[in-house]
Coordinates of C-alpha atoms and ligand atoms in Angstrom, one line a residue:
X1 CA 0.0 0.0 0.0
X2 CA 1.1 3.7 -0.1
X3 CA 2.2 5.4 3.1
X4 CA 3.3 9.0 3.6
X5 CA 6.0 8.6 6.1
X6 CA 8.7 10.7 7.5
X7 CA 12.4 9.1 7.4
X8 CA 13.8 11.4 9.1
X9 CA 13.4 14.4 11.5
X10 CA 13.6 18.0 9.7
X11 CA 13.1 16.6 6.4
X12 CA 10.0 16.5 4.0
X13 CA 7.5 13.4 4.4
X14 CA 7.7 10.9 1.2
X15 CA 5.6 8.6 0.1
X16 CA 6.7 4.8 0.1
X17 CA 5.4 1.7 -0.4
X18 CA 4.9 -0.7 2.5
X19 CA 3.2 -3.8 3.1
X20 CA -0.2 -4.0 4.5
X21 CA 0.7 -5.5 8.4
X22 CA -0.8 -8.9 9.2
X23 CA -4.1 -8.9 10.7
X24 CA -4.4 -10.6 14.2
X25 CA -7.3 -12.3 15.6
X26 CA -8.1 -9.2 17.4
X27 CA -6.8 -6.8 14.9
X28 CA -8.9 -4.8 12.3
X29 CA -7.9 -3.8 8.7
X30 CA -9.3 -0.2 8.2
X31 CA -9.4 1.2 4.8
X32 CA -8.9 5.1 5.6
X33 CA -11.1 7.2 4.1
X34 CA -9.9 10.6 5.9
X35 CA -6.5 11.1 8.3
X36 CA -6.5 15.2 9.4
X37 CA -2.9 16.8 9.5
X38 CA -2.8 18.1 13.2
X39 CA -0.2 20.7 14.2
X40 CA 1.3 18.3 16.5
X41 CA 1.9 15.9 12.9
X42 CA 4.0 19.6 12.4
X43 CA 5.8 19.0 15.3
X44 CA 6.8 15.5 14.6
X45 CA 7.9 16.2 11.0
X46 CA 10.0 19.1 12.3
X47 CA 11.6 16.6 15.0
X48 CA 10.4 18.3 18.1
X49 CA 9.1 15.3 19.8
X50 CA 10.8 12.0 20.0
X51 CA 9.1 9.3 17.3
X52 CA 10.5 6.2 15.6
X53 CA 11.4 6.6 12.3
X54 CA 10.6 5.9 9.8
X55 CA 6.9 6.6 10.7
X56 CA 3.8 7.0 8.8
X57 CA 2.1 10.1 10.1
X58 CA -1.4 10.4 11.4
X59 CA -3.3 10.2 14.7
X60 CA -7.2 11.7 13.2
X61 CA -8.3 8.5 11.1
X62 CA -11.6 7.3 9.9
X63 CA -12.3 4.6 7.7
X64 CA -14.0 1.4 6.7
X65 CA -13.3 -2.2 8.2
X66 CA -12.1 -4.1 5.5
X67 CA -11.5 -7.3 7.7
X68 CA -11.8 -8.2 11.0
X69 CA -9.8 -10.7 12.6
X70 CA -11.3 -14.1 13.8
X71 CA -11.8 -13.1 17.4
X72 CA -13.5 -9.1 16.6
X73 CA -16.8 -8.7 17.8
X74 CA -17.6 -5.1 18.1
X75 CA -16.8 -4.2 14.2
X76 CA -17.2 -6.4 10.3
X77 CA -16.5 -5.5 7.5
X78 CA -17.9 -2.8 5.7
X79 CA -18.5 -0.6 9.1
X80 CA -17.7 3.1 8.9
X81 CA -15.4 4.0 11.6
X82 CA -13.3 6.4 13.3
X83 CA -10.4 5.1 15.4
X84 CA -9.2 6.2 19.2
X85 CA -5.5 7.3 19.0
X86 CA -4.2 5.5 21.9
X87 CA -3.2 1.5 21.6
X88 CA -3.7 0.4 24.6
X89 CA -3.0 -3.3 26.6
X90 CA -6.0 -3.6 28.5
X91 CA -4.0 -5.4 31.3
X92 CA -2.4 -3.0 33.1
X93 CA -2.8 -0.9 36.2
X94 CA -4.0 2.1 34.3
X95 CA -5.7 0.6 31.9
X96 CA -7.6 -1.7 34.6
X97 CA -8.7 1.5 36.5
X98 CA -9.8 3.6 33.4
X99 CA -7.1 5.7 32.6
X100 CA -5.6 4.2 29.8
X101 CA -4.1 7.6 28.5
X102 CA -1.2 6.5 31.3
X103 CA -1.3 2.4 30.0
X104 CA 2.8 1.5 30.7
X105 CA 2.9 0.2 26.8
X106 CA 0.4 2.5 25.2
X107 CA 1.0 3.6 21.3
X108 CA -0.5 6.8 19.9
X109 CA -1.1 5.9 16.0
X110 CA 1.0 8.3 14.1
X111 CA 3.8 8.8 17.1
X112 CA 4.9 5.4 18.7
X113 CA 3.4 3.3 15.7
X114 CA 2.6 3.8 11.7
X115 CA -0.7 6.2 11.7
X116 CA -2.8 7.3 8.8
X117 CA -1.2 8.8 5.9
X118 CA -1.7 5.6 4.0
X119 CA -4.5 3.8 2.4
X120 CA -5.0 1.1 5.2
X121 CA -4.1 0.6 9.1
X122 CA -4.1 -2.1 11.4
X123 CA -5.2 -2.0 14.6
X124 CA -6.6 -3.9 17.8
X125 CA -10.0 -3.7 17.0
X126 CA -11.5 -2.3 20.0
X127 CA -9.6 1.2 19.4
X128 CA -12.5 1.2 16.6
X129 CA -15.9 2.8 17.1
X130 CA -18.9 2.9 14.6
X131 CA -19.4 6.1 12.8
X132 CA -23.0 7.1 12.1
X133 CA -24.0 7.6 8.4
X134 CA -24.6 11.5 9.4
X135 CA -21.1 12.2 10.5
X136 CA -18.3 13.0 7.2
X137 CA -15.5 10.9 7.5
X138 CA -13.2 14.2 7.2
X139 CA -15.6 15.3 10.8
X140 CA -15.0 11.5 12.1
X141 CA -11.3 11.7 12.2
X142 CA -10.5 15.2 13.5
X143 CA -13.3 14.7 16.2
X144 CA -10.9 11.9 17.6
X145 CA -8.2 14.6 18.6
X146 CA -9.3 17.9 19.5
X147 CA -13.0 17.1 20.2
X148 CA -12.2 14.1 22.2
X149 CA -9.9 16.4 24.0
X150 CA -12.0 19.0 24.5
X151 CA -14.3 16.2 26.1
X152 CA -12.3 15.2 28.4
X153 CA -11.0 18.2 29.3
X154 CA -14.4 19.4 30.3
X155 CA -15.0 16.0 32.3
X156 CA -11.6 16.9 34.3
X157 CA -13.2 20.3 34.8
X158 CA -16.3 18.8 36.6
X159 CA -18.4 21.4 35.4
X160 CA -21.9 21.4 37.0
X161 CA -25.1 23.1 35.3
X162 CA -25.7 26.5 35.6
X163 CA -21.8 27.1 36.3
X164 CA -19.7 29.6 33.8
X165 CA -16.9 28.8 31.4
X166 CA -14.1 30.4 29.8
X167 CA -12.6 28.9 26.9
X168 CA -8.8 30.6 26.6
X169 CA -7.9 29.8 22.6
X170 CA -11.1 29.1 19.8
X171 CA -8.8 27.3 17.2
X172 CA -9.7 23.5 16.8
X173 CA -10.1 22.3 20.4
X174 CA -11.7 25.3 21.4
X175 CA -14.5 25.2 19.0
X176 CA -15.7 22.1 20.3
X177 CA -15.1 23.2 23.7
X178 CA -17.3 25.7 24.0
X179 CA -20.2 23.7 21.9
X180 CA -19.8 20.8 24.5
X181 CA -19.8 23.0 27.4
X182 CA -23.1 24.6 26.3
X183 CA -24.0 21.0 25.9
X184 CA -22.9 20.3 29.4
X185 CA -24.9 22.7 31.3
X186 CA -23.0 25.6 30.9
X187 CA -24.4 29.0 31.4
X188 CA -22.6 31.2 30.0
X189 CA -19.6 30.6 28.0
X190 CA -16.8 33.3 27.2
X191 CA -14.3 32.9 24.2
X192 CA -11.6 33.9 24.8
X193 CA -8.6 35.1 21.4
X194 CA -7.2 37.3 19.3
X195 CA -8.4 36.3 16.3
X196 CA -11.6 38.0 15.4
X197 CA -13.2 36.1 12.7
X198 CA -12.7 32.6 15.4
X199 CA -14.4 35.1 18.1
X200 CA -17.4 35.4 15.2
X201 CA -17.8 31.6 14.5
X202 CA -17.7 31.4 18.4
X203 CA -20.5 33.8 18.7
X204 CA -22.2 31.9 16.2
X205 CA -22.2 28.7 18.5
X206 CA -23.6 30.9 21.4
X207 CA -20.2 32.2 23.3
X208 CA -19.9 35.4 24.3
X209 CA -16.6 36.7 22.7
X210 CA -13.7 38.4 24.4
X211 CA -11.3 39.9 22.1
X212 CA -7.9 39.8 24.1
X213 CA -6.1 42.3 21.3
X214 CA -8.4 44.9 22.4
X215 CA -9.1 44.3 26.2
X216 CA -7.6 42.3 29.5
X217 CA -9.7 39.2 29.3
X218 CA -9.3 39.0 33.1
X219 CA -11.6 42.3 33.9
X220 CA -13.3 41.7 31.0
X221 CA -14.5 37.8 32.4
X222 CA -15.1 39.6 36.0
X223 CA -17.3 42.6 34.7
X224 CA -19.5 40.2 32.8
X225 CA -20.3 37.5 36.1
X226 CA -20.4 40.1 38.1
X227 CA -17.1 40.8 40.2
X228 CA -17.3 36.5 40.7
X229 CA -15.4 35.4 38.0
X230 CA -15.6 32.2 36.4
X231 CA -16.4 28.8 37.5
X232 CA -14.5 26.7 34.9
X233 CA -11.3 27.9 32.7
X234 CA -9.8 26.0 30.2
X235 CA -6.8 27.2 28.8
X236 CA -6.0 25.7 25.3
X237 CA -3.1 27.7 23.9
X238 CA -0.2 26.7 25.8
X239 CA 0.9 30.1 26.8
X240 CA 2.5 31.3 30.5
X241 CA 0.4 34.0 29.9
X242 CA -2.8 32.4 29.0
X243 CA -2.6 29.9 31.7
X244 CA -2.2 32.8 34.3
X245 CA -5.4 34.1 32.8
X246 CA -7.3 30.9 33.0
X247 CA -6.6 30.8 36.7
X248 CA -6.9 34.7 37.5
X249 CA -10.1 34.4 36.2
X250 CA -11.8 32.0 38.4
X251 CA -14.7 32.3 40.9
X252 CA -14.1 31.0 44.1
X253 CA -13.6 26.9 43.6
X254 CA -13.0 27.5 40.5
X255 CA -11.5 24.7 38.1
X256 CA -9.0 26.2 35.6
X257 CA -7.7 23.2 33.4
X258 CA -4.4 23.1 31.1
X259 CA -4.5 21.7 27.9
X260 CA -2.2 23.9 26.2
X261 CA 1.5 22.7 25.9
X262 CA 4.3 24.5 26.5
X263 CA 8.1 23.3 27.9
X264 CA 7.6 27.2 29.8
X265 CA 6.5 27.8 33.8
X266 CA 4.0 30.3 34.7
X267 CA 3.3 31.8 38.1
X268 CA 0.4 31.7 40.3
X269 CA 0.2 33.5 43.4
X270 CA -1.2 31.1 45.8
X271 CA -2.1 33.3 48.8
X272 CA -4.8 35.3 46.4
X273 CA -5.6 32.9 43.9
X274 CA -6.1 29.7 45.2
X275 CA -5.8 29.4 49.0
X276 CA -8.6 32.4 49.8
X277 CA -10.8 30.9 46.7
X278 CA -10.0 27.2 47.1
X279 CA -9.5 27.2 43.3
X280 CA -7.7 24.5 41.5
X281 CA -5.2 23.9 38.7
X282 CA -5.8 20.7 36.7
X283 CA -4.0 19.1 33.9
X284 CA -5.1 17.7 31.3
X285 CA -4.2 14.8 29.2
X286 CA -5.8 13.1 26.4
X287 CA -8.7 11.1 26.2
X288 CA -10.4 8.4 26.9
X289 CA -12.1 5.4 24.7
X290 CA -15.1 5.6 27.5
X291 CA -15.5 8.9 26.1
X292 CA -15.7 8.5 22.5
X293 CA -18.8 6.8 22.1
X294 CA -20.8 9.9 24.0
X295 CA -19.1 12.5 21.9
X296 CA -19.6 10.6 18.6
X297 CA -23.9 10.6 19.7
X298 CA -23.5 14.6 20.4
X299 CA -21.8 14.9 16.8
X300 CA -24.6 12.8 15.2
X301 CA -27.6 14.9 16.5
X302 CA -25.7 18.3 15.7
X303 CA -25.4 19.3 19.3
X304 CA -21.5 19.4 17.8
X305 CA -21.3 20.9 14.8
X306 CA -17.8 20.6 13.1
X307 CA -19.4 21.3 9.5
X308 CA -17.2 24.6 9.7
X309 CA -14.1 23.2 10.9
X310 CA -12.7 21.0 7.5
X311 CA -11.2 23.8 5.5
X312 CA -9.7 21.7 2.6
X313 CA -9.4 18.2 1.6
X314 CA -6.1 16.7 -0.3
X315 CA -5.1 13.3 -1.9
X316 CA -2.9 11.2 -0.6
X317 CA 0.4 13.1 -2.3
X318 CA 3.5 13.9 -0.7
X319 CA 4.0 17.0 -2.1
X320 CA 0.4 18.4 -1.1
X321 CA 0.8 17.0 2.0
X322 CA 4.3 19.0 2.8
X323 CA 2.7 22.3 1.3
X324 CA 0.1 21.8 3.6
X325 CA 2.2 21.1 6.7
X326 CA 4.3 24.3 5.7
X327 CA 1.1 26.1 6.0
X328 CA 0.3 25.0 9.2
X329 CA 3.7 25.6 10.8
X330 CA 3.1 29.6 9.2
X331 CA 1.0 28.8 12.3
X332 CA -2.3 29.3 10.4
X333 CA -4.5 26.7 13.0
X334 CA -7.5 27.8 12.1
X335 CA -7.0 25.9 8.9
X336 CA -8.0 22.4 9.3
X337 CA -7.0 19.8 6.1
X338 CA -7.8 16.2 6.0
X339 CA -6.1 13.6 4.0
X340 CA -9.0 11.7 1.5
X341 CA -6.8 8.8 0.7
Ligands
LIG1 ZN1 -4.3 15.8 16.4
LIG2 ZN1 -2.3 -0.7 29.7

């Protein structure tokens, strides 16, 4: 089959051609019908973060089951699916408790084992979950990274109904974030950016918009609840800065989770933001396969609505693929292409 892999860190991905791995009696065949280029695939290419080479590419995949192996129950052939980014054992301590984001072997497709820049992937088959007939395949697969995330994020938060949120950064996660929190229960939900025409669509999904360029989010978040502040932050940028934010604008126990990355620290002044306010900082990481199933029902009835979010589809093409990539690391995220092998 074709694969679009990266050989080396720093240079362009190229396509190859590599066999099709043997299906186990567990395993499903997948024939991918959409794999989104993420920023983090950006990151990879660029050699930032520590992957195998060489490597096919791709963490947001969607696809049909082409076979399933003897022992596969939950999926047949001809199934549309979208697949869970994390391999996990099953057997371990984390996996046994529920948190298999932390499983002691665990493989993110696209990272730690081949992903989907190719026409086909193999994997156990219970990392794949049916995707309705309503939902795009192009929606399927980047729902499985920063809508999952988003999800779970808001499930760390423990947000309540009736409470506030404030969603620091509308690019991909965002967007979904703020739907699902409106989903959730939420109030009122503030958007928090810089970017005006993200702050619009935002608006459009019911957030009330806070342009950062033009005013302190901070007093701008306390004006509008009040003096009280929120009740749930999340910050999804990955900026000292931002992550300040998130927690200087909390209520008293308030939840401000991190998402964002960064390698940076950022302060908090603990004898006025959280010990007076009991307010707590949470990280974030991943998601969970518990989850999926939930957020792929709220995508089917439209409660999430990602028909905005695909910006461009491409074949699968090396070249087109690295163009793209260049793009995104010109750090244009609100562009969102998917791979339509
Ligand atoms: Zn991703
Ligand atoms: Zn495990």
């Amino acid at each position: 089959m074709k694969a679009i892999r990266l050989i080396e860190p720093g240079k362009a991905v190229e396509m190859q051609e590599v066999p099709i791995p043997p299906v186990g009696p567990r395993d499903a065949l997948v024939r991918i019908k959409a794999a989104g280029i993420c920023h983090s695939d950006v990151h990879y290419r660029a050699g930032v973060a520590p992957v195998r080479y060489p490597l096919t590419l791709g963490h947001e995949v969607a696809g049909v089951v082409e076979e399933a192996g003897a022992d596969v129950t939950n999926v047949k052939p001809g199934d549309r699916v979208c697949l869970h980014y994390m391999v996990t054992c099953g057997d371990c301590v984390y996996c046994t408790m529920g948190s298999e984001q932390f499983c002691t072997t665990g493989e993110m497709l696209g990272y730690h084992r081949d992903g989907g820049y190719a026409e086909y992937i193999v994997l156990p088959a219970r990392g794949a979950f049916l995707l309705p007939d309503e939902i795009p395949f192009e929606q399927g697969a980047i729902m499985m990274c920063s809508s999952a995330t988003s999800f779970h994020a808001l499930r760390k938060s423990r947000l309540k109904p009736g409470e506030t949120v404030a969603v620091y950064g509308v690019g991909g996660l965002g967007m979904s974030a703020l739907q699902l929190a409106r989903a959730f229960g939420a109030l009122d939900v503030y958007a928090v950016d810089i970017n005006s025409s993200k702050l619009e669509m935002a608006q459009g999904f019911g957030a009330v918009p806070i342009n950062a360029a033009d005013t302190d989010p901070v007093v701008e978040i306390k004006r509008l609840t009040g003096g009280r502040g929120v009740n749930v932050a999340l910050e999804l940028i990955g900026l000292p800065l931002t992550m300040q934010q998130s927690v200087a604008s909390l209520a008293k126990l308030g939840r401000a989770v991190i998402v964002g990355v960064t390698g940076k620290t950022f302060e908090v002044a603990p004898y006025t933001q959280l010990i007076p306010t009991e307010a707590e900082i949470i990280g974030c990481s991943d998601h969970l396969a518990q989850e999926l199933p939930a957020l792929i029902e709220l995508a089917r009835r439209g409660t999430l609505d990602l028909s905005g979010v695909v910006t461009d589809t491409l074949p699968l093409d090396a070249d087109a693929i690295n163009a793209a990539m260049d793009r995104l690391e010109g750090f244009s995220d609100d562009v969102r292409v998917v791979i339509t092998p």
